[in-house]
Coordinates of C-alpha atoms in Angstrom, one line a residue:
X1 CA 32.9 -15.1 -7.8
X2 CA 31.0 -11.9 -8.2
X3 CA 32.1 -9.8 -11.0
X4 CA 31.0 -6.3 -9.7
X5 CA 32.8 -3.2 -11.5
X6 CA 33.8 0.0 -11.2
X7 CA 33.4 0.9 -14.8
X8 CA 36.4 3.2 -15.7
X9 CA 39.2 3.5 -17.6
X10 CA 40.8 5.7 -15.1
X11 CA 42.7 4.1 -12.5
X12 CA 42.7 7.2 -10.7
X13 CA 38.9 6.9 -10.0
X14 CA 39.3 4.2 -8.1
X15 CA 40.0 3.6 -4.5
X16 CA 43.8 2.7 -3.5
X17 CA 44.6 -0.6 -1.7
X18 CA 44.1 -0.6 1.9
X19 CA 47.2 -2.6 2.0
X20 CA 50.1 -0.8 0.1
X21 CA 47.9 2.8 -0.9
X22 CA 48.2 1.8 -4.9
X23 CA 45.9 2.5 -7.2
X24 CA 43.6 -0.4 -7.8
X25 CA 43.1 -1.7 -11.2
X26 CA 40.5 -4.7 -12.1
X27 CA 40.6 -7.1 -10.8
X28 CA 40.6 -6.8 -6.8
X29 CA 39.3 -8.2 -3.7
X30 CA 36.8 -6.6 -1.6
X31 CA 36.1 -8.3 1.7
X32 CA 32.8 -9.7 2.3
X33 CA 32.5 -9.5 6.1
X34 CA 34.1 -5.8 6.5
X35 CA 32.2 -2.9 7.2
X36 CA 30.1 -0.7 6.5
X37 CA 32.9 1.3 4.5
X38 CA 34.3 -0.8 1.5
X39 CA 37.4 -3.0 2.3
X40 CA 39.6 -3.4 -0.8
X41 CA 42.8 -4.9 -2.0
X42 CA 44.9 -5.1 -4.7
X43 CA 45.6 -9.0 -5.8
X44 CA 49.4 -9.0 -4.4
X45 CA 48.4 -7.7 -0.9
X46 CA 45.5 -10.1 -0.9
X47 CA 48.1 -13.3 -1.7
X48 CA 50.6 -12.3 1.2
X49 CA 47.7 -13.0 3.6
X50 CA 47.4 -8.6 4.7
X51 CA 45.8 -8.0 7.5
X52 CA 44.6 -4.7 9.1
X53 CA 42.7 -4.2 12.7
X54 CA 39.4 -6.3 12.9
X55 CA 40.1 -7.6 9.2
X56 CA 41.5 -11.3 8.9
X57 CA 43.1 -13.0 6.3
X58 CA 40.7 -15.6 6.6
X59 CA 37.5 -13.8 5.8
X60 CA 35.0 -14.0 3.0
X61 CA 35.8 -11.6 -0.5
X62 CA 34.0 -11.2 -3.5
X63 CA 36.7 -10.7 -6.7
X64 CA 35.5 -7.5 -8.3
X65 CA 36.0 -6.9 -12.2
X66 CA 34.0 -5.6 -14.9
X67 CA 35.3 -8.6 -17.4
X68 CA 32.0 -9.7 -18.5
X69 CA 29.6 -9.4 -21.5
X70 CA 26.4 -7.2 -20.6
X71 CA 24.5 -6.9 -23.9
X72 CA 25.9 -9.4 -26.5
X73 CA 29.5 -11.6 -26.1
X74 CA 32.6 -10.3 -27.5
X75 CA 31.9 -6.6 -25.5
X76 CA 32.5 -6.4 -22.0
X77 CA 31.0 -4.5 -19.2
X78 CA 34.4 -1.8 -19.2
X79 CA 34.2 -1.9 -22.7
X80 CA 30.6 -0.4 -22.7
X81 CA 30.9 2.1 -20.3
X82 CA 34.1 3.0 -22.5
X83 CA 32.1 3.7 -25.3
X84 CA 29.5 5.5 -23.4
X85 CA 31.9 8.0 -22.1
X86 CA 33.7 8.0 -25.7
X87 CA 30.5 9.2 -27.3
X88 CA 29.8 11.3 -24.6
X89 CA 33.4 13.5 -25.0
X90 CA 33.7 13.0 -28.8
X91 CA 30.3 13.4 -30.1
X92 CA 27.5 11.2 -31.5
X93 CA 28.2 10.3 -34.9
X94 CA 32.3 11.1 -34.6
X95 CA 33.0 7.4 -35.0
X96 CA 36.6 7.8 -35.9
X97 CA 37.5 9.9 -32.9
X98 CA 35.5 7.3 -30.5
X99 CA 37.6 3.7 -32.0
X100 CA 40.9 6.0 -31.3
X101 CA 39.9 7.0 -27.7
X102 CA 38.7 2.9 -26.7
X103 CA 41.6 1.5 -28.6
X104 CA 40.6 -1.9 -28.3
X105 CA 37.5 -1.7 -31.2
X106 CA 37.1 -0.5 -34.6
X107 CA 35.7 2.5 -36.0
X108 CA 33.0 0.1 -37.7
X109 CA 32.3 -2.2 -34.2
X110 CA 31.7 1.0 -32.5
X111 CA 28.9 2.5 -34.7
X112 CA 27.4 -1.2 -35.8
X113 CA 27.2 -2.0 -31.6
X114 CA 26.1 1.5 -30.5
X115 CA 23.1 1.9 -33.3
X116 CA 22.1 -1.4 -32.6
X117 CA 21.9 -1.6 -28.6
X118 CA 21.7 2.2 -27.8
X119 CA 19.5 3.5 -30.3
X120 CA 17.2 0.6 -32.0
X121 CA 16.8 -1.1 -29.0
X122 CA 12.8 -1.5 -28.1
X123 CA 13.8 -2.8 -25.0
X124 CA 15.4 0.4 -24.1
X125 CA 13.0 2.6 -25.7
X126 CA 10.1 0.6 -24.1
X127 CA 11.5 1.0 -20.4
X128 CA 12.2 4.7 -21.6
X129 CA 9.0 5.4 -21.9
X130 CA 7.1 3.4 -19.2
X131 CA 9.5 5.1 -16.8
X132 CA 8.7 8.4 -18.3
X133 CA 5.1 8.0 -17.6
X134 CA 5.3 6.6 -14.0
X135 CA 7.5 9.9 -13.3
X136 CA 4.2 12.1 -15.1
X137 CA 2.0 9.7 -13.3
X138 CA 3.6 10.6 -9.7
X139 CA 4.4 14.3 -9.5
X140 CA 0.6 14.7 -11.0
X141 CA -0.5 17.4 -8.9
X142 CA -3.9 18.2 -10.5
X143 CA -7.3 16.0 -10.0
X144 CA -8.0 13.0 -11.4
X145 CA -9.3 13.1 -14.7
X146 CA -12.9 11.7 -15.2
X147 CA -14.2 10.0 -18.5
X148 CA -16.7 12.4 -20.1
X149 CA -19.6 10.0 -19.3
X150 CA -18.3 9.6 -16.0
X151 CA -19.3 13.3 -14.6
X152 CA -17.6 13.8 -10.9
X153 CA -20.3 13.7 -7.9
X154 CA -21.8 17.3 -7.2
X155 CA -23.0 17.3 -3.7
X156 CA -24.8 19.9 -2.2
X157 CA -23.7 22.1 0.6
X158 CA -24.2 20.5 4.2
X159 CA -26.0 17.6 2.6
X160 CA -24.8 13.8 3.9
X161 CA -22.9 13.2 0.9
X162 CA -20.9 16.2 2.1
X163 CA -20.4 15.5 5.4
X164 CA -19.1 12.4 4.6
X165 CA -16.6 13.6 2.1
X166 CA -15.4 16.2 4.7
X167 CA -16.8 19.2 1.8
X168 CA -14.3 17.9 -0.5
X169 CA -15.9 19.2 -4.1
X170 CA -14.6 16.6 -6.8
X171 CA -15.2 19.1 -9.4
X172 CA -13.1 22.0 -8.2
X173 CA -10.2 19.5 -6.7
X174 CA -10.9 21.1 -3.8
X175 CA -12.1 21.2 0.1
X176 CA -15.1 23.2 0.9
X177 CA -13.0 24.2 3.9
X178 CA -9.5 23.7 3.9
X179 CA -7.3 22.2 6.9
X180 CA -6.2 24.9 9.2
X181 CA -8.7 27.2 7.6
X182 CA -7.3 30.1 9.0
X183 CA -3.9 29.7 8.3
X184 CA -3.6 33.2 6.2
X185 CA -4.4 35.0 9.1
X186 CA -0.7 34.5 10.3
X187 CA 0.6 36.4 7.3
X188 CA -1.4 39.2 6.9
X189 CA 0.3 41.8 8.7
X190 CA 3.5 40.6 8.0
X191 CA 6.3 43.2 5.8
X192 CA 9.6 42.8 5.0
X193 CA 11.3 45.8 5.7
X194 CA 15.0 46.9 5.7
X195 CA 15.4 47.9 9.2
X196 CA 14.0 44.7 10.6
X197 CA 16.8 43.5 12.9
X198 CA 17.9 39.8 12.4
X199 CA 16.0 38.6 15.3
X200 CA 12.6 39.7 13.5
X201 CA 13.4 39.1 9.9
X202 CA 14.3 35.5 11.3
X203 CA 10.8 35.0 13.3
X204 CA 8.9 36.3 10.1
X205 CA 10.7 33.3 8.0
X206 CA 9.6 31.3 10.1
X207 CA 6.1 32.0 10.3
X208 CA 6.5 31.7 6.4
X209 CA 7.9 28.2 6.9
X210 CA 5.5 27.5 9.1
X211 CA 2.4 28.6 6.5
X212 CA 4.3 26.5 4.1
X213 CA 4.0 23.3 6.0
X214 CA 0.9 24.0 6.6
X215 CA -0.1 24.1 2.6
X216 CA 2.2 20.7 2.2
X217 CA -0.8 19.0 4.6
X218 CA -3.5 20.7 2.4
X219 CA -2.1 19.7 -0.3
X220 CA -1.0 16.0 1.3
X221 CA -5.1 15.9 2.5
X222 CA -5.9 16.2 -0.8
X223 CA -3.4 13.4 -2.7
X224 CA -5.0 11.0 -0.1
X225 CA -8.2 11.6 -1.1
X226 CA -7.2 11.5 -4.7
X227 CA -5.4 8.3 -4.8
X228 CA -7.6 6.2 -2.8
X229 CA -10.4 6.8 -4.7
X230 CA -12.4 8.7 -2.1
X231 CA -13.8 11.3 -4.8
X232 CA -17.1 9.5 -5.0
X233 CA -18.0 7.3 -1.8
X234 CA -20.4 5.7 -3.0
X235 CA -18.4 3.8 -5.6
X236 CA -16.4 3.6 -2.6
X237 CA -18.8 2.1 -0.4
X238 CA -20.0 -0.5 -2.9
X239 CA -16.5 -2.0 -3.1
X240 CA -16.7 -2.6 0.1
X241 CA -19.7 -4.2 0.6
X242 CA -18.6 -6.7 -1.3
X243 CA -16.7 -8.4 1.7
X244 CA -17.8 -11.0 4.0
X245 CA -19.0 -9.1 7.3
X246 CA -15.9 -9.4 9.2
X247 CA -13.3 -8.2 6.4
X248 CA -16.1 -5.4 6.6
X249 CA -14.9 -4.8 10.1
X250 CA -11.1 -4.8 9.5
X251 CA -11.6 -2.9 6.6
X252 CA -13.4 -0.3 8.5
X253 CA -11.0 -0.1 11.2
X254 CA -7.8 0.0 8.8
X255 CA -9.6 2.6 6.9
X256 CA -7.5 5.5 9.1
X257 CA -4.3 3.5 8.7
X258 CA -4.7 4.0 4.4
X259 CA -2.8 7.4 5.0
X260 CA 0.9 6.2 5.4
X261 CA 0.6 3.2 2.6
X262 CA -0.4 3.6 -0.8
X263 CA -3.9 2.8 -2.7
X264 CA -2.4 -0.6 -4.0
X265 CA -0.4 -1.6 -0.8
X266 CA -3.6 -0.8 1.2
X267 CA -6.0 -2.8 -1.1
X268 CA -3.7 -5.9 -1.1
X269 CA -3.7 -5.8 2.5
X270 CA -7.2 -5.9 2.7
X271 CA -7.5 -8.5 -0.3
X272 CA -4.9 -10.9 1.8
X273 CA -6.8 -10.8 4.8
X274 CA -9.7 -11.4 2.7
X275 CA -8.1 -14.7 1.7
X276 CA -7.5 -15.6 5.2
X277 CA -10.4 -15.1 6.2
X278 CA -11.5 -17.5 3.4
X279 CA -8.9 -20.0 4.2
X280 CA -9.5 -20.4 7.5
X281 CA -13.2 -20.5 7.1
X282 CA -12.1 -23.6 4.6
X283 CA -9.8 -25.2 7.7
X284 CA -12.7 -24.9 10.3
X285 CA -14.9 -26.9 7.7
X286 CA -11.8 -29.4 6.8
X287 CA -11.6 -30.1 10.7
X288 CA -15.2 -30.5 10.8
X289 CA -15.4 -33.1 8.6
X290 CA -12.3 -34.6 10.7
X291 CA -13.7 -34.6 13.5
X292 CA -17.2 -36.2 12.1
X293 CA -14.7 -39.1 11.0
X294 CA -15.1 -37.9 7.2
X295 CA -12.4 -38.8 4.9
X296 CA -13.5 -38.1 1.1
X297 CA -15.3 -35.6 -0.3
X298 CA -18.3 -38.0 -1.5
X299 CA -18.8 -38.3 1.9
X300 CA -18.6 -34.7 2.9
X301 CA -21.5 -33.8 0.3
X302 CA -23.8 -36.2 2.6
X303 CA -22.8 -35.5 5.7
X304 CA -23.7 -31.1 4.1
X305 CA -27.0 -32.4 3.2
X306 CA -27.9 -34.2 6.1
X307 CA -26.5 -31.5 8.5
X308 CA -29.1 -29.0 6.5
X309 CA -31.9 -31.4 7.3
X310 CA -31.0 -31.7 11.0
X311 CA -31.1 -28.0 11.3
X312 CA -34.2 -27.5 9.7
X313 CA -35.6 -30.1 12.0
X314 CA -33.9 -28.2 15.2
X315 CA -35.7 -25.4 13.8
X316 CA -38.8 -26.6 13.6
X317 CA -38.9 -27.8 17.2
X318 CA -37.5 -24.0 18.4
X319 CA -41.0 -23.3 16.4
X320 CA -42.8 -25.2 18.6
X321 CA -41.5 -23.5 22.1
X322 CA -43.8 -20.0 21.5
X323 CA -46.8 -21.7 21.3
X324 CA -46.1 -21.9 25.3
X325 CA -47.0 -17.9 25.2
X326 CA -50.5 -18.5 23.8
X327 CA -51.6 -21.6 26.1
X328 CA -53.6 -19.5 28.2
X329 CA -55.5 -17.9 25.1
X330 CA -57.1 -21.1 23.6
X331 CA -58.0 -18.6 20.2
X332 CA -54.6 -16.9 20.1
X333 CA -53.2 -20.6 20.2
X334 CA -55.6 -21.5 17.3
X335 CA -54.6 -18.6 15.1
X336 CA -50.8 -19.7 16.0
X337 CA -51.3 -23.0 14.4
X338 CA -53.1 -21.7 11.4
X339 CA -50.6 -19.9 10.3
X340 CA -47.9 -22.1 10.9
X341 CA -50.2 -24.8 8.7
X342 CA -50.5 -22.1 5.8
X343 CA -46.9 -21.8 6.2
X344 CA -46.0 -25.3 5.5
X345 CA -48.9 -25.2 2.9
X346 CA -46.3 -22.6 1.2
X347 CA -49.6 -20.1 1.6
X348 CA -48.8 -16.5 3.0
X349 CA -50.7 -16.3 6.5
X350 CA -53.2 -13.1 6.7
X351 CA -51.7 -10.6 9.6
X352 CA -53.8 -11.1 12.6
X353 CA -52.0 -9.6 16.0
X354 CA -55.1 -9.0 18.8
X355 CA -57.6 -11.1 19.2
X356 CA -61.6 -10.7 20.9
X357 CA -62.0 -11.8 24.2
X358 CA -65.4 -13.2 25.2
X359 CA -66.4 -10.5 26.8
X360 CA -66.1 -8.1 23.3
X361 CA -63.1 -6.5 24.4
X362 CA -60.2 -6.9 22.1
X363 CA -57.0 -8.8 23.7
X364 CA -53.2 -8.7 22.5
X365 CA -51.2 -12.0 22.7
X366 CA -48.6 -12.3 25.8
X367 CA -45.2 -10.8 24.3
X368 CA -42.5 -13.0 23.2
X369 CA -39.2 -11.9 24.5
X370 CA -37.0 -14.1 22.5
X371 CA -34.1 -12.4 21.8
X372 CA -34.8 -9.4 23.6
X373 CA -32.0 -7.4 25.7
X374 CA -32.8 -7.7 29.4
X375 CA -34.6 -10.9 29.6
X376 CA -31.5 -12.7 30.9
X377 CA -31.7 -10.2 33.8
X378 CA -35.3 -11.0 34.7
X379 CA -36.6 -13.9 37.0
X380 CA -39.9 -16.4 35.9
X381 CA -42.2 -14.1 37.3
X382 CA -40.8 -11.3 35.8
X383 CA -40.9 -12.5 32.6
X384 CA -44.4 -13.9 33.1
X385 CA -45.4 -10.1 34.1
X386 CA -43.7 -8.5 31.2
X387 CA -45.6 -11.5 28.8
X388 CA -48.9 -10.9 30.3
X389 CA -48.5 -6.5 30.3
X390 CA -46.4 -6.7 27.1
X391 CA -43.7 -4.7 28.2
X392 CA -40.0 -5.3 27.0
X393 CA -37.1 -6.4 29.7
X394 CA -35.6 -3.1 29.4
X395 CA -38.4 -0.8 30.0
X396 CA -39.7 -3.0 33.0
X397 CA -36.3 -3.0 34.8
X398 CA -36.1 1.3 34.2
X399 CA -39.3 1.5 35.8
X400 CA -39.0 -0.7 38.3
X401 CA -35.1 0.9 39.2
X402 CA -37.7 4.4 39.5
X403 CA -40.3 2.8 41.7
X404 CA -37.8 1.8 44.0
X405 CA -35.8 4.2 44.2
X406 CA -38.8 7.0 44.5
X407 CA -39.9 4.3 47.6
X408 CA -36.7 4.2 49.3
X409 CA -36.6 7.7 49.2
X410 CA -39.9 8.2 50.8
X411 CA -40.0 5.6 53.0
X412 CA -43.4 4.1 50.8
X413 CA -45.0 4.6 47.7
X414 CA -48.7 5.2 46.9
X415 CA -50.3 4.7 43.2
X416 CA -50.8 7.7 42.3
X417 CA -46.9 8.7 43.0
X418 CA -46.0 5.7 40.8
X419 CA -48.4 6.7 38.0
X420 CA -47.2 10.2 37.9
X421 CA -43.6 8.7 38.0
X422 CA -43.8 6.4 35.0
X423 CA -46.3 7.8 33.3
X424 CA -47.5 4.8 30.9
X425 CA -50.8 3.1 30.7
X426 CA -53.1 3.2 34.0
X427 CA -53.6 -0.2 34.3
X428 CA -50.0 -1.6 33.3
X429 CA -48.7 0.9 35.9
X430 CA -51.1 -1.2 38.6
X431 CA -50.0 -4.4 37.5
X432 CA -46.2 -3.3 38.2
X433 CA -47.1 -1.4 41.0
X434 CA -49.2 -4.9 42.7
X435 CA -46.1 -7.3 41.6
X436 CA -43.8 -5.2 43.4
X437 CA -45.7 -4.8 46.5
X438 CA -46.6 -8.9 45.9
X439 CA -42.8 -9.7 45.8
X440 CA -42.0 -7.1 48.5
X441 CA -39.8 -4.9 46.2
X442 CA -41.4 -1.7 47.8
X443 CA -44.3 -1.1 50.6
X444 CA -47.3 1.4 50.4
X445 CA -46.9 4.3 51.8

């Protein structure tokens, strides 16, 4: 049974019985499944089974009556609200006046209950108050206060700071440049005059509405700003470089969405993907041990340590595939293995990048294009050219997409035309220019 009330005396104030139009007094049946307008009856149309369009006699009710104790037994809910409204028509402190208008308690139960749950409550007052300070808290319209050691960020004018708080100026509470900048340009030559007919006095309120909205999104711009902590970015930014990499990236792209939700809905939606992210970096490691036939942790701590020595190992022999760049250089491969030997003697190798020929003249190792965009788009001799002339994959294929396209233009291509198309070293120009005649790319004119 719920006991819901409508806390009156007055029968009057209550709704009459859909069934016979009386006045309802507690308790009566409201019907659970009717609506969205209330569907109430008194008890004696409710036990002759009444029924009335789409309600059934057979439906779900809830019996509604305010016959309960709300703050200590022997005082129910009507009884409160009658001594509310008693003290409210007879005056605090008449207690006399306020027994004769409940008529059910004393002169003495009425000031001993009142003083003791209305006015030397600390629940009450407690709730009081917090709820007092949330409602300061919210219609706040000023900037947020800083701690006197905490001075608010001054940047400069069109410094990067500044740019990236959109010349919002912490200490002022204010933009540098407001939205719609030039919104009082609207109003300037507006007057209100008697003779305006109602046609033009109409159009200028509404250009006055419409400046008005527009000071609501200045003003909006600026609580955004202020809740979300944007006044100093930095702060900002080091928050948020405490995520992993890829809560970095959601955070980044939510960052827009932080207008229609609050600071602390927005932060624990980051904070719970966050903890996804966590969790299902645990599960991926749960299933790897599953799948490696694991089944305690004892075992898991091994199978870690052993899968840190197989990578170092793996490593090691990735290591050993660029000393293919230096075979043909029997002193660049020497000073390759040097240093690798004073790296595992935990020694810092000395720099050395160019080596001397035999001939006097100094020689630059063949490039190694691990890792470097293009190479997937080259073939062996390619990559073998761009080793030997030490020129990266991308470079090679924008020259060569020039050569040929300078060739098919001209029917051939001589040299000199290449050198002056390029324009890069002489003699790497001749090496490209001889592969691609070599590998019939382009033809001499």
């Amino acid at each position: 049974m719920d006991r819901l009330a409508s806390f009156t005396n007055d029968p009057f104030d209550k709704p009459p019985c859909r069934g016979c139009s009386s006045y309802l007094t507690e308790p009566y049946i409201k019907c659970a499944e009717c609506g969205p307008s209330p569907f109430l009856l008194c008890l004696q149309c409710f036990t002759r089974g009444f029924e009335y369009k789409k309600h059934q006699s057979d439906h779900k009710y809830e019996i509604m009556t305010s016959d309960f104790p709300v703050l200590e037994p022997g005082w129910t809910a009507q009884e409160e609200m009658a001594l509310l409204e008693a003290v409210m028509d007879c005056g605090f402190g008449n207690w006399q006046d306020v027994a004769y208008q409940m008529r059910s308690k004393t002169k003495e139960e009425c000031e001993s209950h009142y003083m003791k749950n209305f006015i030397n409550n600390p629940l009450f007052s407690s709730t009081l108050l917090s709820l007092r300070k949330t409602k300061d808290y919210r219609y706040a319209e000023g900037a947020i206060p800083f701690k006197p050691s905490d001075d608010p960020p001054r940047p400069t004018f069109d410094s990067v700071l500044s740019r990236d708080m959109a010349g919002y100026m912490p200490a002022r509470a204010d933009f540098m440049e407001e939205f719609d900048n030039y919104a009082e340009w609207d109003l300037k030559d507006i007057d209100f005059v008697d003779d305006d007919s109602d046609i033009l006095h109409a159009l200028k309120l509404a250009v006055v509405d419409i400046y008005h909205s527009r000071l609501k999104e200045r003003q909006r711009r600026k609580k955004i700003i202020r809740d979300h902590g944007l006044i100093n970015l930095r702060k900002f930014q080091l928050l948020e470089r405490c995520y992993p990499k890829e809560v970095q990236e959601l955070y980044d792209a939510m960052r827009r969405f932080a207008r229609v939700v609050g600071p602390t809905e927005h932060d624990k939606f980051i904070e719970s993907h966050a903890l996804e992210f966590e969790l299902r970096r645990e599960i991926r490691r749960l299933q790897e041990y599953r799948r490696a036939g694991i089944k305690s942790f004892c075992s898991a701590k091994v199978y870690e340590r052993v899968k840190r020595m197989r990578e170092d190992e793996r490593r090691k022999r990735t290591m050993l595939c660029d000393v293919l760049q230096y075979i043909q250089d029997g002193r660049a491969c020497q000073q390759w293995l040097s240093k690798q030997a004073a790296i595992d003697a935990g020694i810092t190798p000395a720099v050395t990048t160019i080596t001397v020929s035999a001939t006097g003249r100094r020689s630059a190792p063949p490039l190694n294009l691990t890792g470097l965009p293009g190479t997937e788009k080259l073939n062996e001799r390619e990559k073998e050219l761009c080793q030997v002339v030490r020129l990266v994959p991308g470079a090679y294929l924008e020259y060569k997409q020039a050569l040929l396209n300078e060739c098919r233009r001209q029917g051939g291509l001589r040299l000199a035309q290449a050198r002056a198309l390029i324009k890069i070293d002489v003699n790497k120009t001749r090496k490209i220019y001889d592969f691609l005649i070599k590998e019939g790319h382009i033809t001499k004119a």
